[in-house]
Amino acid sequence: GGVTQQGRLQLAGGTLDLAGRDLVNEGVIAGFGSLRGTELVNQRQMLFSGGASQLQANLDQQAGAQLIGSGGAVASFHGTVRARAGSELRVSEGSGAVFFGAVSQENGAAFTGSGTLWFEGGLSVGNSPGDGGVGGDAVFGAHNLYRAEIGGLLPGSGHDRFSATGRLQLGGDLQLSWWGGFSPQAGQRFDLFDWGSSSGRFSHIDYAAAPLAEGLRWDASQLYVDGSLAVAAVPEPGTWLLMAGG
């Protein structure tokens, strides 16, 4: 069973344990503290401030819903997070959000504010290829898995793109996959990441779901320069000999 909350639920540092039930928020949840349940469906507002908060449930951010962290708040999300089109997740300056479960930022879901978002459990953007990102800083943790779908040349529609207005710190794994039967050619480039500034590197890039035809290879030489990956032709054996001899 589930519980529907239609008024104002004020947290003051304690724990609200729903004993494994779902919670549908049709009102306002405010303050700081812990929420434990199976799934929290946010249809209106969740306002975190004043301290640390823990959400130990899967979160479904519906269209029109707001989740705001401000006033030095740090909110930790231990389940999956689905941010639907028309929802807003705002982390204001000096505040933070930590995601330990997989996050899905669908097209039209806004992650606003100039605070910091830490992704520790997985991130994907769009509904198939799409445009995602944050208004402040984003950190991909050491165990994060960023999934990027590639189905064309246009960033945000042909292939996934993630943008950080502030700093983007890369880490964890990058996993590529083809979408819609796309077949790349030599010389094509895919703009996967944009940033104000960047640091860090992926510990591993998984190309298994994005195989290339014979004679082609992945070129990651610009990934940490401008956020792009390219497909290049494998040099002919004679070219290698000339390069070695030169």
PDB file of C-alpha atoms in Angstrom:
ATOM      1  CA  GLY A   1       0.000   0.000   0.000  1.00  0.00           C
ATOM      2  CA  GLY A   2       0.900   3.644  -0.165  1.00  0.00           C
ATOM      3  CA  VAL A   3       0.447   6.959   1.607  1.00  0.00           C
ATOM      4  CA  THR A   4      -0.627  10.243  -0.007  1.00  0.00           C
ATOM      5  CA  GLN A   5       0.590  13.496   1.546  1.00  0.00           C
ATOM      6  CA  GLN A   6      -1.458  16.539   0.543  1.00  0.00           C
ATOM      7  CA  GLY A   7      -0.597  19.156   3.151  1.00  0.00           C
ATOM      8  CA  ARG A   8       2.764  20.246   4.537  1.00  0.00           C
ATOM      9  CA  LEU A   9       5.139  17.683   5.991  1.00  0.00           C
ATOM     10  CA  GLN A  10       7.800  19.453   8.066  1.00  0.00           C
ATOM     11  CA  LEU A  11      11.044  17.580   8.767  1.00  0.00           C
ATOM     12  CA  ALA A  12      13.123  18.680  11.753  1.00  0.00           C
ATOM     13  CA  GLY A  13      16.110  16.331  11.733  1.00  0.00           C
ATOM     14  CA  GLY A  14      14.271  13.124  12.549  1.00  0.00           C
ATOM     15  CA  THR A  15      13.316  10.057  10.486  1.00  0.00           C
ATOM     16  CA  LEU A  16      10.011   9.330   8.803  1.00  0.00           C
ATOM     17  CA  ASP A  17       9.876   5.556   8.255  1.00  0.00           C
ATOM     18  CA  LEU A  18       7.062   4.446   5.947  1.00  0.00           C
ATOM     19  CA  ALA A  19       7.695   0.766   6.764  1.00  0.00           C
ATOM     20  CA  GLY A  20       8.296  -0.178   3.148  1.00  0.00           C
ATOM     21  CA  ARG A  21       5.298   1.697   1.752  1.00  0.00           C
ATOM     22  CA  ASP A  22       5.183   4.207  -1.095  1.00  0.00           C
ATOM     23  CA  LEU A  23       4.618   7.923  -0.566  1.00  0.00           C
ATOM     24  CA  VAL A  24       2.871  10.215  -3.054  1.00  0.00           C
ATOM     25  CA  ASN A  25       3.620  13.858  -2.318  1.00  0.00           C
ATOM     26  CA  GLU A  26       0.832  16.139  -3.531  1.00  0.00           C
ATOM     27  CA  GLY A  27       1.778  18.906  -1.102  1.00  0.00           C
ATOM     28  CA  VAL A  28       5.032  20.202   0.387  1.00  0.00           C
ATOM     29  CA  ILE A  29       7.805  18.307   2.173  1.00  0.00           C
ATOM     30  CA  ALA A  30      10.221  20.752   3.832  1.00  0.00           C
ATOM     31  CA  GLY A  31      13.148  20.935   6.229  1.00  0.00           C
ATOM     32  CA  PHE A  32      15.857  18.307   6.758  1.00  0.00           C
ATOM     33  CA  GLY A  33      15.928  14.738   7.969  1.00  0.00           C
ATOM     34  CA  SER A  34      15.444  11.195   6.676  1.00  0.00           C
ATOM     35  CA  LEU A  35      12.676   9.572   4.649  1.00  0.00           C
ATOM     36  CA  ARG A  36      12.544   5.786   4.344  1.00  0.00           C
ATOM     37  CA  GLY A  37      10.213   3.941   2.021  1.00  0.00           C
ATOM     38  CA  THR A  38      10.000   2.056  -1.256  1.00  0.00           C
ATOM     39  CA  GLU A  39       9.107   4.777  -3.748  1.00  0.00           C
ATOM     40  CA  LEU A  40       8.472   8.479  -3.371  1.00  0.00           C
ATOM     41  CA  VAL A  41       6.418  10.051  -6.154  1.00  0.00           C
ATOM     42  CA  ASN A  42       6.890  13.820  -6.021  1.00  0.00           C
ATOM     43  CA  GLN A  43       4.102  15.696  -7.731  1.00  0.00           C
ATOM     44  CA  ARG A  44       4.588  19.106  -6.152  1.00  0.00           C
ATOM     45  CA  GLN A  45       7.422  20.376  -3.881  1.00  0.00           C
ATOM     46  CA  MET A  46      10.259  19.030  -1.760  1.00  0.00           C
ATOM     47  CA  LEU A  47      12.279  21.794  -0.081  1.00  0.00           C
ATOM     48  CA  PHE A  48      15.493  20.770   1.711  1.00  0.00           C
ATOM     49  CA  SER A  49      17.352  23.288   3.887  1.00  0.00           C
ATOM     50  CA  GLY A  50      19.070  23.654   7.220  1.00  0.00           C
ATOM     51  CA  GLY A  51      21.092  20.435   7.305  1.00  0.00           C
ATOM     52  CA  ALA A  52      21.685  16.981   5.854  1.00  0.00           C
ATOM     53  CA  SER A  53      18.819  14.939   4.422  1.00  0.00           C
ATOM     54  CA  GLN A  54      18.629  11.283   3.400  1.00  0.00           C
ATOM     55  CA  LEU A  55      16.085   9.849   0.977  1.00  0.00           C
ATOM     56  CA  GLN A  56      16.151   6.057   1.261  1.00  0.00           C
ATOM     57  CA  ALA A  57      13.631   5.319  -1.467  1.00  0.00           C
ATOM     58  CA  ASN A  58      13.357   5.470  -5.228  1.00  0.00           C
ATOM     59  CA  LEU A  59      12.332   8.952  -6.374  1.00  0.00           C
ATOM     60  CA  ASP A  60       9.986   9.666  -9.288  1.00  0.00           C
ATOM     61  CA  GLN A  61       9.971  13.382 -10.097  1.00  0.00           C
ATOM     62  CA  GLN A  62       6.759  14.024 -12.053  1.00  0.00           C
ATOM     63  CA  ALA A  63       6.093  16.801 -14.549  1.00  0.00           C
ATOM     64  CA  GLY A  64       5.619  20.092 -12.712  1.00  0.00           C
ATOM     65  CA  ALA A  65       7.353  18.870  -9.548  1.00  0.00           C
ATOM     66  CA  GLN A  66      10.120  20.810  -7.815  1.00  0.00           C
ATOM     67  CA  LEU A  67      12.870  19.525  -5.576  1.00  0.00           C
ATOM     68  CA  ILE A  68      15.017  22.328  -4.150  1.00  0.00           C
ATOM     69  CA  GLY A  69      18.112  22.184  -1.960  1.00  0.00           C
ATOM     70  CA  SER A  70      19.185  25.547  -0.552  1.00  0.00           C
ATOM     71  CA  GLY A  71      20.670  27.237   2.509  1.00  0.00           C
ATOM     72  CA  GLY A  72      23.655  24.903   2.715  1.00  0.00           C
ATOM     73  CA  ALA A  73      21.576  21.753   2.423  1.00  0.00           C
ATOM     74  CA  VAL A  74      23.135  18.456   1.364  1.00  0.00           C
ATOM     75  CA  ALA A  75      20.604  15.858   0.225  1.00  0.00           C
ATOM     76  CA  SER A  76      21.625  12.234  -0.362  1.00  0.00           C
ATOM     77  CA  PHE A  77      19.519   9.970  -2.587  1.00  0.00           C
ATOM     78  CA  HIS A  78      20.079   6.258  -1.988  1.00  0.00           C
ATOM     79  CA  GLY A  79      17.612   4.853  -4.538  1.00  0.00           C
ATOM     80  CA  THR A  80      17.085   5.458  -8.226  1.00  0.00           C
ATOM     81  CA  VAL A  81      16.014   8.901  -9.429  1.00  0.00           C
ATOM     82  CA  ARG A  82      13.788   9.424 -12.446  1.00  0.00           C
ATOM     83  CA  ALA A  83      13.433  13.079 -13.446  1.00  0.00           C
ATOM     84  CA  ARG A  84      10.637  13.444 -15.968  1.00  0.00           C
ATOM     85  CA  ALA A  85      10.093  16.195 -18.537  1.00  0.00           C
ATOM     86  CA  GLY A  86       8.781  19.345 -16.909  1.00  0.00           C
ATOM     87  CA  SER A  87      10.295  18.634 -13.482  1.00  0.00           C
ATOM     88  CA  GLU A  88      12.953  20.750 -11.767  1.00  0.00           C
ATOM     89  CA  LEU A  89      15.728  19.680  -9.440  1.00  0.00           C
ATOM     90  CA  ARG A  90      17.457  22.822  -8.159  1.00  0.00           C
ATOM     91  CA  VAL A  91      20.622  22.835  -6.081  1.00  0.00           C
ATOM     92  CA  SER A  92      21.432  26.395  -5.058  1.00  0.00           C
ATOM     93  CA  GLU A  93      24.877  27.868  -4.453  1.00  0.00           C
ATOM     94  CA  GLY A  94      26.539  26.362  -1.390  1.00  0.00           C
ATOM     95  CA  SER A  95      24.245  23.323  -1.401  1.00  0.00           C
ATOM     96  CA  GLY A  96      24.716  19.829  -2.795  1.00  0.00           C
ATOM     97  CA  ALA A  97      22.992  16.655  -3.896  1.00  0.00           C
ATOM     98  CA  VAL A  98      24.562  13.185  -3.809  1.00  0.00           C
ATOM     99  CA  PHE A  99      23.099  10.369  -5.916  1.00  0.00           C
ATOM    100  CA  PHE A 100      24.091   6.834  -4.919  1.00  0.00           C
ATOM    101  CA  GLY A 101      21.557   5.160  -7.237  1.00  0.00           C
ATOM    102  CA  ALA A 102      21.137   5.436 -10.998  1.00  0.00           C
ATOM    103  CA  VAL A 103      19.790   8.778 -12.237  1.00  0.00           C
ATOM    104  CA  SER A 104      17.697   9.186 -15.387  1.00  0.00           C
ATOM    105  CA  GLN A 105      17.417  12.797 -16.573  1.00  0.00           C
ATOM    106  CA  GLU A 106      14.789  12.769 -19.299  1.00  0.00           C
ATOM    107  CA  ASN A 107      14.527  15.404 -22.017  1.00  0.00           C
ATOM    108  CA  GLY A 108      12.960  18.518 -20.545  1.00  0.00           C
ATOM    109  CA  ALA A 109      13.929  17.734 -16.938  1.00  0.00           C
ATOM    110  CA  ALA A 110      15.861  20.719 -15.574  1.00  0.00           C
ATOM    111  CA  PHE A 111      18.752  20.362 -13.107  1.00  0.00           C
ATOM    112  CA  THR A 112      19.202  24.023 -12.166  1.00  0.00           C
ATOM    113  CA  GLY A 113      21.087  26.120  -9.607  1.00  0.00           C
ATOM    114  CA  SER A 114      24.804  26.730  -9.129  1.00  0.00           C
ATOM    115  CA  GLY A 115      25.456  24.085  -6.454  1.00  0.00           C
ATOM    116  CA  THR A 116      27.210  20.729  -6.837  1.00  0.00           C
ATOM    117  CA  LEU A 117      25.724  17.382  -7.860  1.00  0.00           C
ATOM    118  CA  TRP A 118      27.675  14.183  -7.191  1.00  0.00           C
ATOM    119  CA  PHE A 119      26.771  11.158  -9.324  1.00  0.00           C
ATOM    120  CA  GLU A 120      28.000   7.964  -7.674  1.00  0.00           C
ATOM    121  CA  GLY A 121      25.705   5.254  -9.050  1.00  0.00           C
ATOM    122  CA  GLY A 122      24.963   5.895 -12.722  1.00  0.00           C
ATOM    123  CA  LEU A 123      23.608   8.562 -15.049  1.00  0.00           C
ATOM    124  CA  SER A 124      21.800   8.621 -18.367  1.00  0.00           C
ATOM    125  CA  VAL A 125      20.141  11.518 -20.172  1.00  0.00           C
ATOM    126  CA  GLY A 126      17.306  11.836 -22.665  1.00  0.00           C
ATOM    127  CA  ASN A 127      14.636   9.423 -23.821  1.00  0.00           C
ATOM    128  CA  SER A 128      17.098   7.617 -26.027  1.00  0.00           C
ATOM    129  CA  PRO A 129      19.512  10.287 -27.341  1.00  0.00           C
ATOM    130  CA  GLY A 130      18.935  13.526 -25.469  1.00  0.00           C
ATOM    131  CA  ASP A 131      20.310  16.673 -23.868  1.00  0.00           C
ATOM    132  CA  GLY A 132      21.038  16.775 -20.160  1.00  0.00           C
ATOM    133  CA  GLY A 133      23.187  18.631 -17.708  1.00  0.00           C
ATOM    134  CA  VAL A 134      23.390  20.801 -14.625  1.00  0.00           C
ATOM    135  CA  GLY A 135      23.389  24.534 -13.961  1.00  0.00           C
ATOM    136  CA  GLY A 136      26.330  24.315 -11.551  1.00  0.00           C
ATOM    137  CA  ASP A 137      29.049  21.720 -10.978  1.00  0.00           C
ATOM    138  CA  ALA A 138      28.842  17.968 -11.599  1.00  0.00           C
ATOM    139  CA  VAL A 139      31.128  15.269 -10.232  1.00  0.00           C
ATOM    140  CA  PHE A 140      31.169  11.753 -11.689  1.00  0.00           C
ATOM    141  CA  GLY A 141      32.357   9.546  -8.810  1.00  0.00           C
ATOM    142  CA  ALA A 142      34.780   6.643  -9.066  1.00  0.00           C
ATOM    143  CA  HIS A 143      31.937   4.089  -9.271  1.00  0.00           C
ATOM    144  CA  ASN A 144      29.640   6.083 -11.539  1.00  0.00           C
ATOM    145  CA  LEU A 145      28.572   4.673 -14.914  1.00  0.00           C
ATOM    146  CA  TYR A 146      27.662   7.281 -17.519  1.00  0.00           C
ATOM    147  CA  ARG A 147      25.737   5.731 -20.416  1.00  0.00           C
ATOM    148  CA  ALA A 148      25.892   7.535 -23.770  1.00  0.00           C
ATOM    149  CA  GLU A 149      23.736   6.543 -26.749  1.00  0.00           C
ATOM    150  CA  ILE A 150      24.891   7.496 -30.246  1.00  0.00           C
ATOM    151  CA  GLY A 151      22.487   7.467 -33.175  1.00  0.00           C
ATOM    152  CA  GLY A 152      23.533  10.496 -35.237  1.00  0.00           C
ATOM    153  CA  LEU A 153      25.730  13.568 -35.449  1.00  0.00           C
ATOM    154  CA  LEU A 154      23.609  16.261 -33.769  1.00  0.00           C
ATOM    155  CA  PRO A 155      24.350  16.682 -30.045  1.00  0.00           C
ATOM    156  CA  GLY A 156      21.255  16.294 -27.901  1.00  0.00           C
ATOM    157  CA  SER A 157      19.140  14.652 -30.574  1.00  0.00           C
ATOM    158  CA  GLY A 158      21.424  12.410 -32.605  1.00  0.00           C
ATOM    159  CA  HIS A 159      23.515  11.491 -29.592  1.00  0.00           C
ATOM    160  CA  ASP A 160      23.512  12.130 -25.859  1.00  0.00           C
ATOM    161  CA  ARG A 161      25.166  15.275 -24.566  1.00  0.00           C
ATOM    162  CA  PHE A 162      25.756  16.279 -20.940  1.00  0.00           C
ATOM    163  CA  SER A 163      26.647  19.879 -20.094  1.00  0.00           C
ATOM    164  CA  ALA A 164      27.852  21.471 -16.866  1.00  0.00           C
ATOM    165  CA  THR A 165      27.644  25.265 -16.750  1.00  0.00           C
ATOM    166  CA  GLY A 166      30.341  25.168 -14.054  1.00  0.00           C
ATOM    167  CA  ARG A 167      32.926  22.454 -13.484  1.00  0.00           C
ATOM    168  CA  LEU A 168      32.586  18.880 -14.716  1.00  0.00           C
ATOM    169  CA  GLN A 169      34.797  16.371 -12.933  1.00  0.00           C
ATOM    170  CA  LEU A 170      34.977  13.114 -14.868  1.00  0.00           C
ATOM    171  CA  GLY A 171      35.456   9.706 -13.267  1.00  0.00           C
ATOM    172  CA  GLY A 172      34.109   6.184 -13.194  1.00  0.00           C
ATOM    173  CA  ASP A 173      33.156   4.472 -16.447  1.00  0.00           C
ATOM    174  CA  LEU A 174      31.859   5.741 -19.784  1.00  0.00           C
ATOM    175  CA  GLN A 175      29.709   3.234 -21.676  1.00  0.00           C
ATOM    176  CA  LEU A 176      28.851   3.801 -25.348  1.00  0.00           C
ATOM    177  CA  SER A 177      26.078   2.168 -27.334  1.00  0.00           C
ATOM    178  CA  TRP A 178      24.630   2.578 -30.820  1.00  0.00           C
ATOM    179  CA  TRP A 179      21.022   3.661 -31.156  1.00  0.00           C
ATOM    180  CA  GLY A 180      18.614   3.236 -34.057  1.00  0.00           C
ATOM    181  CA  GLY A 181      20.922   1.185 -36.238  1.00  0.00           C
ATOM    182  CA  PHE A 182      23.427   4.019 -36.682  1.00  0.00           C
ATOM    183  CA  SER A 183      26.573   3.103 -38.620  1.00  0.00           C
ATOM    184  CA  PRO A 184      29.409   5.645 -38.296  1.00  0.00           C
ATOM    185  CA  GLN A 185      31.993   6.634 -40.870  1.00  0.00           C
ATOM    186  CA  ALA A 186      35.573   7.816 -40.572  1.00  0.00           C
ATOM    187  CA  GLY A 187      35.862  11.497 -39.700  1.00  0.00           C
ATOM    188  CA  GLN A 188      32.611  11.747 -37.750  1.00  0.00           C
ATOM    189  CA  ARG A 189      32.800  13.349 -34.295  1.00  0.00           C
ATOM    190  CA  PHE A 190      30.372  13.214 -31.372  1.00  0.00           C
ATOM    191  CA  ASP A 191      30.174  16.031 -28.813  1.00  0.00           C
ATOM    192  CA  LEU A 192      29.346  14.093 -25.649  1.00  0.00           C
ATOM    193  CA  PHE A 193      30.274  16.656 -22.970  1.00  0.00           C
ATOM    194  CA  ASP A 194      30.348  20.432 -22.622  1.00  0.00           C
ATOM    195  CA  TRP A 195      31.608  22.326 -19.577  1.00  0.00           C
ATOM    196  CA  GLY A 196      32.690  25.624 -18.136  1.00  0.00           C
ATOM    197  CA  SER A 197      35.828  23.875 -16.854  1.00  0.00           C
ATOM    198  CA  SER A 198      36.786  20.240 -16.485  1.00  0.00           C
ATOM    199  CA  SER A 199      39.030  17.894 -14.539  1.00  0.00           C
ATOM    200  CA  GLY A 200      39.518  14.174 -14.053  1.00  0.00           C
ATOM    201  CA  ARG A 201      39.359  11.245 -16.441  1.00  0.00           C
ATOM    202  CA  PHE A 202      37.250   8.135 -16.917  1.00  0.00           C
ATOM    203  CA  SER A 203      38.887   5.041 -15.490  1.00  0.00           C
ATOM    204  CA  HIS A 204      37.436   2.949 -18.332  1.00  0.00           C
ATOM    205  CA  ILE A 205      35.633   3.495 -21.638  1.00  0.00           C
ATOM    206  CA  ASP A 206      33.420   0.572 -22.651  1.00  0.00           C
ATOM    207  CA  TYR A 207      33.070   0.313 -26.445  1.00  0.00           C
ATOM    208  CA  ALA A 208      31.537  -3.183 -26.438  1.00  0.00           C
ATOM    209  CA  ALA A 209      28.025  -1.990 -27.410  1.00  0.00           C
ATOM    210  CA  ALA A 210      29.418   0.422 -30.012  1.00  0.00           C
ATOM    211  CA  PRO A 211      31.510  -1.792 -32.316  1.00  0.00           C
ATOM    212  CA  LEU A 212      33.088  -0.326 -35.441  1.00  0.00           C
ATOM    213  CA  ALA A 213      33.374  -1.771 -38.925  1.00  0.00           C
ATOM    214  CA  GLU A 214      36.686  -3.162 -40.088  1.00  0.00           C
ATOM    215  CA  GLY A 215      39.138  -0.393 -40.904  1.00  0.00           C
ATOM    216  CA  LEU A 216      37.749   2.020 -38.300  1.00  0.00           C
ATOM    217  CA  ARG A 217      38.884   2.845 -34.766  1.00  0.00           C
ATOM    218  CA  TRP A 218      37.746   5.056 -31.899  1.00  0.00           C
ATOM    219  CA  ASP A 219      39.745   8.252 -31.349  1.00  0.00           C
ATOM    220  CA  ALA A 220      39.510   9.573 -27.765  1.00  0.00           C
ATOM    221  CA  SER A 221      42.361  12.083 -28.119  1.00  0.00           C
ATOM    222  CA  GLN A 222      40.022  15.084 -27.717  1.00  0.00           C
ATOM    223  CA  LEU A 223      37.730  13.663 -25.029  1.00  0.00           C
ATOM    224  CA  TYR A 224      39.418  15.582 -22.218  1.00  0.00           C
ATOM    225  CA  VAL A 225      40.058  18.629 -24.400  1.00  0.00           C
ATOM    226  CA  ASP A 226      36.581  19.416 -25.739  1.00  0.00           C
ATOM    227  CA  GLY A 227      34.436  16.474 -24.625  1.00  0.00           C
ATOM    228  CA  SER A 228      34.240  14.725 -27.988  1.00  0.00           C
ATOM    229  CA  LEU A 229      34.920  11.271 -29.372  1.00  0.00           C
ATOM    230  CA  ALA A 230      35.656  10.615 -33.040  1.00  0.00           C
ATOM    231  CA  VAL A 231      35.760   7.726 -35.464  1.00  0.00           C
ATOM    232  CA  ALA A 232      38.953   7.482 -37.497  1.00  0.00           C
ATOM    233  CA  ALA A 233      40.303   5.245 -40.210  1.00  0.00           C
ATOM    234  CA  VAL A 234      42.909   2.681 -39.215  1.00  0.00           C
ATOM    235  CA  PRO A 235      46.131   3.601 -41.058  1.00  0.00           C
ATOM    236  CA  GLU A 236      47.256   1.203 -43.772  1.00  0.00           C
ATOM    237  CA  PRO A 237      50.204  -1.025 -42.805  1.00  0.00           C
ATOM    238  CA  GLY A 238      52.451   0.871 -45.196  1.00  0.00           C
ATOM    239  CA  THR A 239      51.591   4.123 -43.486  1.00  0.00           C
ATOM    240  CA  TRP A 240      52.741   2.730 -40.179  1.00  0.00           C
ATOM    241  CA  LEU A 241      56.063   1.728 -41.750  1.00  0.00           C
ATOM    242  CA  LEU A 242      56.537   5.199 -43.198  1.00  0.00           C
ATOM    243  CA  MET A 243      55.719   6.790 -39.840  1.00  0.00           C
ATOM    244  CA  ALA A 244      58.143   4.499 -38.074  1.00  0.00           C
ATOM    245  CA  GLY A 245      60.858   5.126 -40.650  1.00  0.00           C
ATOM    246  CA  GLY A 246      60.281   8.908 -40.678  1.00  0.00           C
TER     247      GLY A 246
END
